[in-house]
Short mmCIF file of C-alpha atoms (C1' of nucleotides) in Angstrom, two decimals:
data_model
loop_
_atom_site.label_atom_id
_atom_site.label_comp_id
_atom_site.label_asym_id
_atom_site.label_seq_id
_atom_site.Cartn_x
_atom_site.Cartn_y
_atom_site.Cartn_z
CA MET A 64 127.96 9.18 251.42
CA SER A 65 131.26 11.15 252.39
CA VAL A 66 134.30 10.09 254.30
CA LYS A 67 133.29 8.32 257.31
CA ILE A 68 135.35 8.51 260.74
CA LEU A 69 134.87 6.53 263.60
CA VAL A 70 135.58 7.77 266.91
CA VAL A 71 136.55 5.87 270.06
CA ASP A 72 136.79 7.45 273.29
CA ASP A 73 135.28 6.38 276.62
CA GLU A 74 134.54 10.01 277.66
CA VAL A 75 131.06 10.89 275.59
CA ALA A 76 131.36 14.61 276.05
CA ILE A 77 134.73 14.47 273.96
CA CYS A 78 132.84 11.80 271.11
CA ASN A 79 129.97 14.66 271.00
CA MET A 80 132.61 17.39 270.46
CA LEU A 81 134.42 15.19 267.75
CA GLU A 82 131.51 14.12 266.06
CA MET A 83 129.62 17.62 265.66
CA ALA A 84 133.16 19.12 264.71
CA LEU A 85 133.70 16.24 262.05
CA ILE A 86 129.96 16.39 260.64
CA ASN A 87 130.81 20.24 261.01
CA ALA A 88 133.51 19.63 258.02
CA GLY A 89 131.65 17.58 256.12
CA TYR A 90 132.51 14.10 256.86
CA GLU A 91 130.25 11.23 258.18
CA ALA A 92 130.96 10.43 262.18
CA LYS A 93 130.05 8.19 264.60
CA SER A 94 131.17 7.06 268.16
CA VAL A 95 132.03 4.02 270.20
CA TYR A 96 132.73 4.36 274.22
CA ASN A 97 134.77 1.39 274.22
CA GLY A 98 137.46 -0.89 272.69
CA LYS A 99 134.74 -3.93 272.40
CA ASP A 100 132.45 -2.81 270.30
CA VAL A 101 135.24 -1.16 268.09
CA MET A 102 134.76 -4.07 265.58
CA ALA A 103 131.27 -4.34 265.47
CA ALA A 104 131.29 -0.83 264.41
CA LEU A 105 133.58 -0.88 261.90
CA ALA A 106 131.71 -3.69 260.18
CA ASP A 107 128.49 -2.03 260.71
CA MET A 108 129.79 1.74 259.67
CA GLN A 109 132.89 0.50 257.38
CA PRO A 110 134.60 3.66 258.22
CA ASP A 111 137.57 5.28 256.23
CA LEU A 112 139.17 6.65 259.07
CA VAL A 113 139.64 5.64 262.95
CA LEU A 114 140.47 8.28 265.61
CA LEU A 115 141.37 6.03 268.54
CA ASP A 116 142.49 6.95 272.04
CA TRP A 117 144.54 5.68 273.75
CA MET A 118 143.27 5.23 277.00
CA LEU A 119 140.42 3.75 277.07
CA PRO A 120 138.67 1.25 279.76
CA GLY A 121 139.35 -2.81 279.70
CA MET A 122 141.52 -2.60 276.53
CA SER A 123 143.95 -0.07 275.47
CA GLY A 124 144.20 1.99 272.09
CA ILE A 125 147.24 -0.19 270.85
CA GLU A 126 145.28 -3.02 271.65
CA VAL A 127 142.43 -2.08 269.69
CA ALA A 128 144.82 -0.89 266.71
CA ARG A 129 146.59 -4.44 266.82
CA LEU A 130 142.50 -6.04 266.81
CA ILE A 131 141.87 -3.80 263.71
CA LYS A 132 144.98 -4.41 261.82
CA GLN A 133 145.05 -8.53 262.47
CA GLU A 134 141.87 -7.94 260.40
CA PRO A 135 142.85 -8.53 256.79
CA SER A 136 139.83 -6.29 255.40
CA PHE A 137 140.74 -3.45 257.73
CA ARG A 138 144.48 -3.86 257.32
CA GLU A 139 144.36 -0.48 255.36
CA LEU A 140 142.39 1.08 257.56
CA PRO A 141 144.12 4.52 258.35
CA ILE A 142 144.04 4.93 262.19
CA ILE A 143 145.04 8.26 264.27
CA MET A 144 145.83 7.75 267.91
CA LEU A 145 144.40 10.35 270.69
CA THR A 146 146.44 10.50 273.31
CA ALA A 147 147.31 12.39 276.86
CA ARG A 148 151.00 11.68 276.94
CA THR A 149 153.44 13.44 275.41
CA GLU A 150 156.59 10.97 275.87
CA GLU A 151 158.13 9.78 273.24
CA ASP A 152 158.01 6.04 273.95
CA SER A 153 154.51 6.37 273.44
CA LYS A 154 154.63 7.70 270.19
CA VAL A 155 157.05 5.28 268.86
CA THR A 156 154.23 2.20 270.54
CA GLY A 157 151.46 3.79 268.93
CA LEU A 158 153.10 3.96 266.11
CA GLU A 159 154.51 0.67 265.29
CA SER A 160 150.93 -0.98 266.56
CA GLY A 161 149.67 0.06 263.45
CA ALA A 162 148.64 3.82 264.36
CA ASP A 163 148.86 6.26 261.18
CA ASP A 164 149.45 9.54 262.97
CA TYR A 165 149.03 10.80 266.97
CA VAL A 166 148.04 13.78 268.16
CA THR A 167 148.44 14.52 271.72
CA LYS A 168 145.53 15.90 274.03
CA PRO A 169 145.00 18.50 274.38
CA PHE A 170 144.66 19.17 270.90
CA SER A 171 143.31 22.08 268.87
CA LEU A 172 140.66 21.15 266.22
CA ARG A 173 142.27 22.34 263.62
CA GLU A 174 145.80 20.60 263.95
CA LEU A 175 143.27 17.13 263.99
CA MET A 176 141.60 18.05 260.98
CA SER A 177 144.59 18.85 258.69
CA ARG A 178 146.25 15.74 260.05
CA ILE A 179 143.09 14.09 259.20
CA LYS A 180 142.96 15.44 255.98
CA ALA A 181 146.91 14.51 255.77
CA VAL A 182 146.63 11.13 256.66
CA LEU A 183 143.92 10.41 254.17
CA ARG A 184 145.69 12.50 251.67
CA ARG A 185 148.28 9.58 251.81
CA ARG A 186 145.99 6.43 252.47
CA SER A 187 143.16 7.07 250.26
CA PRO A 188 143.77 9.97 248.31
CA THR A 189 140.54 8.86 245.85
CA LEU A 190 138.32 9.93 248.87
CA LEU A 191 139.17 13.65 249.36
CA ASP A 192 139.59 14.96 246.04
CA GLN A 193 138.04 12.44 243.90
CA GLN A 194 135.76 13.08 241.06
CA LEU A 195 133.81 11.02 240.51
CA VAL A 196 132.85 9.94 236.61
CA GLN A 197 130.64 8.27 235.03
CA GLY A 198 130.34 9.47 231.46
CA ASP A 199 129.54 12.55 230.66
CA LEU A 200 128.82 13.52 234.67
CA ILE A 201 131.12 14.72 236.49
CA MET A 202 130.74 14.55 240.33
CA ASP A 203 133.33 16.97 242.41
CA VAL A 204 132.97 15.31 245.59
CA LEU A 205 134.44 18.14 247.65
CA SER A 206 132.76 20.86 246.06
CA GLN A 207 129.47 18.61 245.81
CA ARG A 208 128.96 19.77 242.68
CA VAL A 209 128.22 18.09 239.58
CA ILE A 210 129.04 18.72 236.08
CA ALA A 211 128.38 17.82 232.79
CA TYR A 212 129.52 19.56 228.95
CA ASP A 213 131.02 22.16 231.41
CA ARG A 214 127.71 23.06 233.13
CA GLU A 215 126.75 23.12 236.69
CA ILE A 216 123.82 21.02 237.12
CA PRO A 217 122.17 22.33 240.53
CA LEU A 218 120.81 19.38 242.51
CA GLY A 219 119.00 20.03 245.82
CA PRO A 220 120.78 17.93 248.66
CA THR A 221 118.73 14.92 248.82
CA GLU A 222 119.08 14.50 244.94
CA TYR A 223 122.69 14.99 245.10
CA LYS A 224 123.23 12.21 247.83
CA LEU A 225 120.86 10.14 245.57
CA LEU A 226 123.30 10.63 242.97
CA GLU A 227 126.44 10.65 244.28
CA PHE A 228 125.07 6.95 245.56
CA PHE A 229 124.49 5.73 242.16
CA MET A 230 127.65 6.80 240.98
CA ARG A 231 129.39 4.93 243.69
CA ASN A 232 127.57 2.30 242.71
CA PRO A 233 126.73 2.62 239.18
CA ASP A 234 124.91 -0.34 237.29
CA ARG A 235 123.33 -2.39 240.03
CA VAL A 236 119.63 -2.17 240.64
CA PHE A 237 118.31 -0.78 243.79
CA SER A 238 114.88 -1.06 245.81
CA ARG A 239 113.75 1.49 246.98
CA GLU A 240 113.66 0.19 250.60
CA GLN A 241 117.65 0.10 249.38
CA LEU A 242 117.98 3.23 248.75
CA LEU A 243 115.88 4.42 251.37
CA ASN A 244 118.49 2.51 254.03
CA ARG A 245 121.44 3.70 252.16
CA VAL A 246 120.44 7.18 250.87
CA TRP A 247 118.28 8.38 253.55
CA GLY A 248 120.11 6.47 256.27
CA THR A 249 118.83 3.85 258.41
CA ASN A 250 115.92 4.54 261.46
CA VAL A 251 114.24 7.13 258.68
CA TYR A 252 110.73 6.30 258.28
CA VAL A 253 109.74 7.70 254.70
CA GLU A 254 107.27 5.73 252.19
CA ASP A 255 108.20 3.96 249.53
CA ARG A 256 106.93 6.11 246.78
CA THR A 257 109.24 8.92 248.19
CA VAL A 258 112.06 7.81 246.01
CA ASP A 259 109.72 7.86 242.95
CA VAL A 260 109.82 11.51 243.38
CA HIS A 261 113.46 12.49 244.15
CA ILE A 262 114.13 9.98 241.19
CA LEU A 263 111.67 12.18 238.78
CA ARG A 264 113.36 15.43 240.40
CA LEU A 265 117.02 13.93 239.71
CA ARG A 266 115.61 13.16 236.32
CA LYS A 267 114.51 16.66 235.94
CA ALA A 268 117.81 18.01 236.70
CA LEU A 269 119.84 16.41 234.60
CA LYS A 270 117.17 17.01 231.89
CA PRO A 271 118.76 20.27 230.65
CA ALA A 272 121.95 18.37 230.15
CA ASP A 273 120.00 15.53 228.73
CA LEU A 274 121.37 12.91 230.97
CA SER A 275 118.13 12.05 232.08
CA HIS A 276 118.18 8.47 230.54
CA LEU A 277 120.96 7.85 232.88
CA ILE A 278 118.57 7.25 235.64
CA VAL A 279 116.70 3.89 234.44
CA THR A 280 113.71 2.24 236.14
CA VAL A 281 113.35 -1.38 236.40
CA ARG A 282 110.11 -2.28 236.99
CA GLY A 283 109.45 -4.17 239.53
CA SER A 284 112.92 -4.04 241.25
CA GLY A 285 113.58 -0.04 241.65
CA TYR A 286 116.37 1.69 239.60
CA ARG A 287 120.06 1.80 238.49
CA LEU A 288 122.46 4.22 237.04
CA ALA A 289 123.24 3.35 233.62
CA LYS A 290 126.81 2.88 233.15
CA ALA A 291 128.51 4.60 230.65
CA MET B 211 115.44 -12.94 242.37
CA SER B 212 117.42 -12.04 244.61
CA VAL B 213 118.45 -14.40 247.59
CA LYS B 214 115.78 -14.77 250.40
CA ILE B 215 116.04 -15.10 254.09
CA LEU B 216 113.87 -15.52 256.20
CA VAL B 217 113.94 -14.21 260.44
CA VAL B 218 112.38 -15.90 262.55
CA ASP B 219 112.70 -14.30 266.07
CA ASP B 220 109.94 -13.18 268.49
CA GLU B 221 111.84 -9.44 269.24
CA VAL B 222 110.41 -7.39 266.80
CA ALA B 223 113.35 -5.15 266.80
CA ILE B 224 115.68 -7.86 266.63
CA CYS B 225 113.50 -8.87 263.39
CA ASN B 226 113.14 -5.27 261.74
CA MET B 227 117.15 -5.05 262.54
CA LEU B 228 118.41 -7.76 260.42
CA GLU B 229 115.71 -6.92 258.22
CA MET B 230 117.23 -3.76 257.40
CA ALA B 231 120.99 -5.33 257.62
CA LEU B 232 119.90 -7.90 255.54
CA ILE B 233 118.24 -5.86 252.52
CA ASN B 234 121.53 -3.37 252.78
CA ALA B 235 123.06 -6.07 251.79
CA GLY B 236 121.15 -7.09 249.10
CA TYR B 237 118.74 -9.97 250.48
CA GLU B 238 115.58 -10.10 250.31
CA ALA B 239 113.91 -10.51 253.98
CA LYS B 240 110.70 -11.36 255.62
CA SER B 241 110.46 -11.90 259.36
CA VAL B 242 107.81 -14.15 261.54
CA TYR B 243 107.70 -13.71 264.89
CA ASN B 244 106.62 -17.05 266.48
CA GLY B 245 107.14 -20.87 265.40
CA LYS B 246 103.85 -21.30 264.13
CA ASP B 247 103.68 -19.07 261.69
CA VAL B 248 107.33 -20.47 259.90
CA MET B 249 105.91 -23.27 257.55
CA ALA B 250 103.12 -20.79 256.11
CA ALA B 251 105.94 -18.28 255.61
CA LEU B 252 108.44 -20.86 254.25
CA ALA B 253 106.01 -21.80 251.33
CA ASP B 254 104.92 -18.08 250.93
CA MET B 255 108.47 -16.75 250.44
CA GLN B 256 110.59 -19.43 249.42
CA PRO B 257 113.49 -18.42 251.04
CA ASP B 258 116.88 -19.69 250.61
CA LEU B 259 117.95 -19.70 254.13
CA VAL B 260 116.38 -19.44 257.40
CA LEU B 261 117.46 -17.15 260.23
CA LEU B 262 116.30 -19.14 263.27
CA ASP B 263 116.05 -17.97 267.10
CA TRP B 264 116.43 -20.71 269.65
CA MET B 265 114.35 -19.10 272.06
CA LEU B 266 110.45 -19.18 270.57
CA PRO B 267 107.47 -18.36 272.70
CA GLY B 268 105.44 -21.49 272.30
CA MET B 269 108.17 -23.45 270.49
CA SER B 270 111.53 -23.85 270.63
CA GLY B 271 114.02 -23.38 267.55
CA ILE B 272 115.06 -26.71 267.47
CA GLU B 273 111.44 -28.27 267.31
CA VAL B 274 110.79 -25.63 264.60
CA ALA B 275 114.27 -26.84 262.69
CA ARG B 276 113.11 -30.08 263.24
CA LEU B 277 109.82 -29.73 261.50
CA ILE B 278 111.31 -27.74 258.84
CA LYS B 279 113.63 -30.83 258.28
CA GLN B 280 110.61 -32.76 258.59
CA GLU B 281 109.17 -31.07 255.18
CA PRO B 282 110.68 -33.05 252.32
CA SER B 283 110.93 -30.00 250.12
CA PHE B 284 112.23 -27.76 252.77
CA ARG B 285 114.75 -30.48 253.52
CA GLU B 286 117.87 -29.25 252.10
CA LEU B 287 117.13 -25.29 253.40
CA PRO B 288 119.86 -23.92 254.92
CA ILE B 289 118.90 -22.89 258.96
CA ILE B 290 121.51 -20.81 260.79
CA MET B 291 120.34 -20.91 264.57
CA LEU B 292 120.79 -17.84 266.75
CA THR B 293 120.99 -18.36 270.07
CA ALA B 294 121.93 -16.50 273.42
CA ARG B 295 123.60 -19.69 275.17
CA THR B 296 127.59 -20.07 274.62
CA GLU B 297 127.38 -23.67 275.91
CA GLU B 298 128.65 -26.47 273.84
CA ASP B 299 125.41 -28.55 274.94
CA SER B 300 123.49 -26.08 272.89
CA LYS B 301 125.12 -26.19 269.82
CA VAL B 302 125.48 -29.73 269.63
CA THR B 303 121.96 -29.83 270.27
CA GLY B 304 121.75 -27.03 267.21
CA LEU B 305 123.48 -29.17 265.01
CA GLU B 306 122.10 -31.86 265.51
CA SER B 307 118.76 -30.74 265.42
CA GLY B 308 119.64 -29.67 261.88
CA ALA B 309 121.10 -26.65 261.79
CA ASP B 310 123.70 -25.62 259.14
CA ASP B 311 125.21 -22.95 261.21
CA TYR B 312 125.26 -21.54 264.81
CA VAL B 313 125.74 -17.58 265.81
CA THR B 314 125.32 -16.77 269.48
CA LYS B 315 124.45 -13.45 270.82
CA PRO B 316 125.09 -11.03 270.66
CA PHE B 317 126.86 -11.20 267.40
CA SER B 318 128.33 -8.68 265.23
CA LEU B 319 126.61 -7.89 261.76
CA ARG B 320 129.60 -8.82 260.04
CA GLU B 321 129.91 -11.97 261.74
CA LEU B 322 126.55 -12.93 260.80
CA MET B 323 126.60 -11.79 257.50
CA SER B 324 129.99 -13.51 256.32
CA ARG B 325 128.20 -16.79 258.47
CA ILE B 326 125.30 -16.57 255.62
CA LYS B 327 127.67 -16.05 252.67
CA ALA B 328 129.55 -19.19 253.93
CA VAL B 329 126.47 -21.24 254.66
CA LEU B 330 125.03 -19.99 251.04
CA ARG B 331 128.13 -21.20 249.39
CA ARG B 332 128.49 -24.05 250.82
CA ARG B 333 124.45 -25.17 250.28
CA SER B 334 123.73 -23.26 247.21
CA PRO B 335 126.78 -21.56 245.26
CA THR B 336 124.90 -20.52 242.23
CA LEU B 337 122.65 -18.26 244.31
CA LEU B 338 126.20 -16.11 244.89
CA ASP B 339 127.25 -15.89 241.64
CA GLN B 340 126.65 -12.53 240.08
CA GLN B 341 127.25 -13.26 236.65
CA LEU B 342 125.21 -16.26 234.67
CA VAL B 343 126.69 -17.40 232.18
CA GLN B 344 125.16 -19.71 229.39
CA GLY B 345 126.91 -19.79 225.85
CA ASP B 346 126.75 -16.92 224.52
CA LEU B 347 124.08 -15.49 226.62
CA ILE B 348 125.31 -13.14 229.55
CA MET B 349 123.15 -12.88 232.50
CA ASP B 350 123.94 -9.90 235.12
CA VAL B 351 122.17 -10.11 238.39
CA LEU B 352 123.46 -7.13 239.90
CA SER B 353 122.03 -4.82 237.06
CA GLN B 354 119.18 -7.58 236.44
CA ARG B 355 120.30 -7.18 232.36
CA VAL B 356 120.75 -9.67 229.99
CA ILE B 357 123.49 -9.36 227.43
CA ALA B 358 124.13 -10.83 224.34
CA TYR B 359 126.80 -10.36 222.11
CA ASP B 360 127.26 -7.05 224.01
CA ARG B 361 123.63 -6.00 223.19
CA GLU B 362 121.24 -5.64 225.99
CA ILE B 363 118.19 -7.90 225.75
CA PRO B 364 115.61 -6.19 227.28
CA LEU B 365 113.14 -8.29 229.35
CA GLY B 366 109.85 -7.76 231.36
CA PRO B 367 110.05 -9.04 234.79
CA THR B 368 108.45 -12.58 234.77
CA GLU B 369 110.55 -13.00 231.62
CA TYR B 370 113.90 -12.03 233.88
CA LYS B 371 113.10 -14.40 236.30
CA LEU B 372 111.81 -17.40 234.43
CA LEU B 373 115.20 -16.87 232.39
CA GLU B 374 117.31 -16.48 235.11
CA PHE B 375 115.89 -19.62 236.92
CA PHE B 376 116.85 -21.85 233.43
CA MET B 377 120.21 -20.33 233.49
CA ARG B 378 120.49 -21.41 237.50
CA ASN B 379 119.13 -24.61 236.48
CA PRO B 380 120.29 -25.43 233.00
CA ASP B 381 119.28 -28.46 230.53
CA ARG B 382 117.02 -29.43 233.25
CA VAL B 383 113.14 -30.38 232.14
CA PHE B 384 110.98 -28.66 234.13
CA SER B 385 107.04 -28.76 234.49
CA ARG B 386 104.58 -26.17 234.23
CA GLU B 387 103.94 -26.67 237.08
CA GLN B 388 107.49 -26.70 238.66
CA LEU B 389 107.63 -23.69 236.70
CA LEU B 390 105.24 -21.68 238.53
CA ASN B 391 105.95 -22.39 241.68
CA ARG B 392 109.93 -21.75 241.46
CA VAL B 393 109.31 -18.86 239.37
CA TRP B 394 105.63 -17.33 239.83
CA GLY B 395 106.19 -18.52 243.50
CA THR B 396 104.30 -20.93 245.73
CA ASN B 397 100.15 -20.38 246.50
CA VAL B 398 99.34 -18.42 243.32
CA TYR B 399 96.92 -19.87 241.42
CA VAL B 400 97.71 -19.49 237.58
CA GLU B 401 96.82 -21.53 234.22
CA ASP B 402 99.53 -23.48 233.30
CA ARG B 403 98.98 -22.18 229.81
CA THR B 404 100.15 -19.33 230.97
CA VAL B 405 103.62 -20.76 231.35
CA ASP B 406 103.52 -21.21 227.65
CA VAL B 407 102.84 -17.49 226.87
CA HIS B 408 105.84 -16.73 229.12
CA ILE B 409 108.42 -18.92 227.15
CA LEU B 410 107.11 -17.82 223.88
CA ARG B 411 107.70 -13.67 225.05
CA LEU B 412 111.10 -15.17 226.03
CA ARG B 413 111.80 -16.28 222.86
CA LYS B 414 110.59 -13.57 221.84
CA ALA B 415 112.76 -11.39 223.40
CA LEU B 416 116.01 -13.62 222.75
CA LYS B 417 114.99 -13.75 218.59
CA PRO B 418 116.85 -10.32 217.72
CA ALA B 419 119.81 -12.32 219.25
CA ASP B 420 118.81 -15.05 217.14
CA LEU B 421 118.70 -17.16 220.78
CA SER B 422 115.36 -18.31 221.16
CA HIS B 423 116.51 -22.26 220.34
CA LEU B 424 117.85 -22.00 223.69
CA ILE B 425 114.61 -22.77 225.06
CA VAL B 426 113.84 -25.86 224.49
CA THR B 427 110.20 -27.36 224.58
CA VAL B 428 110.19 -31.32 225.84
CA ARG B 429 106.82 -32.03 224.73
CA GLY B 430 104.84 -33.73 227.13
CA SER B 431 107.05 -32.51 229.96
CA GLY B 432 108.09 -28.93 230.15
CA TYR B 433 110.84 -26.97 228.82
CA ARG B 434 114.82 -26.93 229.81
CA LEU B 435 117.48 -24.25 228.75
CA ALA B 436 119.76 -25.63 226.30
CA LYS B 437 123.02 -25.79 227.77
CA ALA B 438 125.88 -24.23 225.69
"C1'" DA C 154 93.81 -38.72 209.75
"C1'" DG C 155 92.80 -37.65 213.99
"C1'" DA C 156 94.41 -36.73 218.96
"C1'" DA C 157 96.61 -34.34 221.93
"C1'" DA C 158 100.31 -31.31 222.59
"C1'" DT C 159 102.15 -26.67 222.06
"C1'" DA C 160 102.24 -21.90 219.60
"C1'" DT C 161 100.58 -17.53 218.98
"C1'" DG C 162 98.13 -13.24 218.71
"C1'" DA C 163 94.97 -10.33 220.53
"C1'" DC C 164 93.04 -8.40 224.66
"C1'" DA C 165 90.87 -6.36 228.69
"C1'" DG C 166 92.37 -5.50 233.55
"C1'" DC C 167 95.48 -4.75 236.42
"C1'" DT C 168 99.72 -2.66 238.45
"C1'" DA C 169 103.71 -0.24 239.23
"C1'" DT C 170 105.76 4.06 237.88
"C1'" DA C 171 105.34 8.99 236.44
"C1'" DT C 172 103.84 13.40 236.96
"C1'" DG C 173 102.04 17.58 239.29
"C1'" DA C 174 100.43 20.09 243.01
"C1'" DC C 175 100.77 21.41 247.87
"C1'" DA C 176 101.26 21.50 253.05
"C1'" DA C 177 104.70 21.27 256.38
"C1'" DC C 178 109.43 22.46 257.46
"C1'" DG C 179 113.71 24.38 258.41
"C1'" DC C 180 116.92 27.98 257.43
"C1'" DC C 181 117.84 32.62 256.49
"C1'" DT C 182 117.40 37.58 256.35
"C1'" DT C 183 115.14 41.13 257.90
"C1'" DA D 1 109.41 37.26 265.59
"C1'" DA D 2 108.49 37.17 261.12
"C1'" DG D 3 108.22 36.85 256.33
"C1'" DG D 4 110.49 34.55 252.29
"C1'" DC D 5 113.25 30.62 250.35
"C1'" DG D 6 114.19 26.54 249.19
"C1'" DT D 7 113.76 21.57 250.30
"C1'" DT D 8 111.04 17.33 251.77
"C1'" DG D 9 107.40 14.04 252.13
"C1'" DT D 10 102.89 12.70 250.65
"C1'" DC D 11 98.97 12.41 247.93
"C1'" DA D 12 95.84 12.09 243.60
"C1'" DT D 13 95.91 11.30 239.54
"C1'" DA D 14 97.66 9.98 234.54
"C1'" DT D 15 100.50 6.76 232.31
"C1'" DA D 16 102.60 3.06 230.59
"C1'" DG D 17 104.17 -1.58 230.90
"C1'" DC D 18 103.00 -6.21 232.20
"C1'" DT D 19 100.05 -9.99 233.19
"C1'" DG D 20 96.95 -13.95 232.45
"C1'" DT D 21 93.51 -15.36 229.82
"C1'" DC D 22 91.28 -17.09 225.41
"C1'" DA D 23 90.49 -18.39 220.83
"C1'" DT D 24 92.80 -19.89 217.17
"C1'" DA D 25 96.43 -22.02 213.93
"C1'" DT D 26 100.14 -25.01 213.82
"C1'" DT D 27 103.03 -29.07 215.18
"C1'" DT D 28 104.41 -33.54 216.60
"C1'" DC D 29 102.88 -38.17 217.66
"C1'" DT D 30 100.28 -42.62 216.65
#
DNA sequence: AGAAATATGACAGCTATATGACAACGCCTT
DNA sequence: AAGGCGTTGTCATATAGCTGTCATATTTCT
């Protein structure tokens, strides 16, 4: 579960391009193509940042920004405005309406990426250079490595995601179905029992550090990560 | 034993979507696709809330709601109506027929979820609690653990469910039959005496914490949890 | 004491989970 | 394009843990 970014732009091509670039940069990305789907998407995806086009059919980017900031639970959500205008006044309006930064089209991906990083660093520093710590386990999200007692624990991609999810939700029991939804992603059809196997693999990987007991089976319910 | 929600909608896709979202939110979810299966599903699953589509093939949602409310044991069961109509009169009819709330399609998942929470909070506040406390006993529902004096008390699945039920209904006496119905679930055919055995096991588990006296035998009636 | 209800220990069957093996797949490198 | 490497999902099988029932002991009430 990495940093999630919601793209709001009516041009599908741009959305696709951005999505690809963002995913490439290690983010999780999703797009909506008009203002009225934004709130639903926010609730659904719970993004950590929004890229918001200035010009949207039906509802302007500013209106959308205001709408977002109006919702208490999203007041803190950082917004970066994308706009074709270069006029000073639009910049002012944009920032006034609650945007955290402002990128003019055409922009270089490089610039966009660094602005995203800057905004994230300013608004939610923990997301970027976050180290997840549970007891003796340290997960470095940026380098995607897991360390215990100064030794790296090699993990396959799925085991890594599984452990990350557990470390972000320690001590709570999750059913196999919940794990499939939240680690594998929705609309993935996989056997429930597959979770068992990956739990096994995760435990095996943790074994050399003698930490396999951290993954606790809750019979009849699922699994949880033992809190330190 | 988490919060259980029954979805009644003839569109399988919507049911699946809802189920997934609900499970993701930590509920237990199940769907039926027409009105005539509802009563059986109620008896089988004993849900804590019903999401009921207004338009159903054969039997309207209102009829189903009436049917549910007509059954004494389900009179208290909260119902949220899902409907495409926005007219005021349908809302009135819906609420008159016994629905507790009313969500118009298309709805955002976020809205639906918050309405579910609201209804649950209103109708069965204890269900939402994440920590149940009775005297020195603490039950953490999310991690499915029971703690007394900083020490974890290991419980088997049935003992856990049994204790959870008692902690949600403290000080009240339940007959063996009632316990079987509410802890084991209906249409489970089990000997009455089996309850005794699980009470014994629960007491044994509580013994190390010297709390086995919390489970009180009410001769001729059943058992109850001693209030702190 | 005698009857009725409950407590307790043992156990056989069953269910859920753990584990090892494997074939398919995707991704490099060649 | 082919071959190698690591990863993934599924299955079959092994294990472990739980469940319900019974027989018997103990308690409680009349």
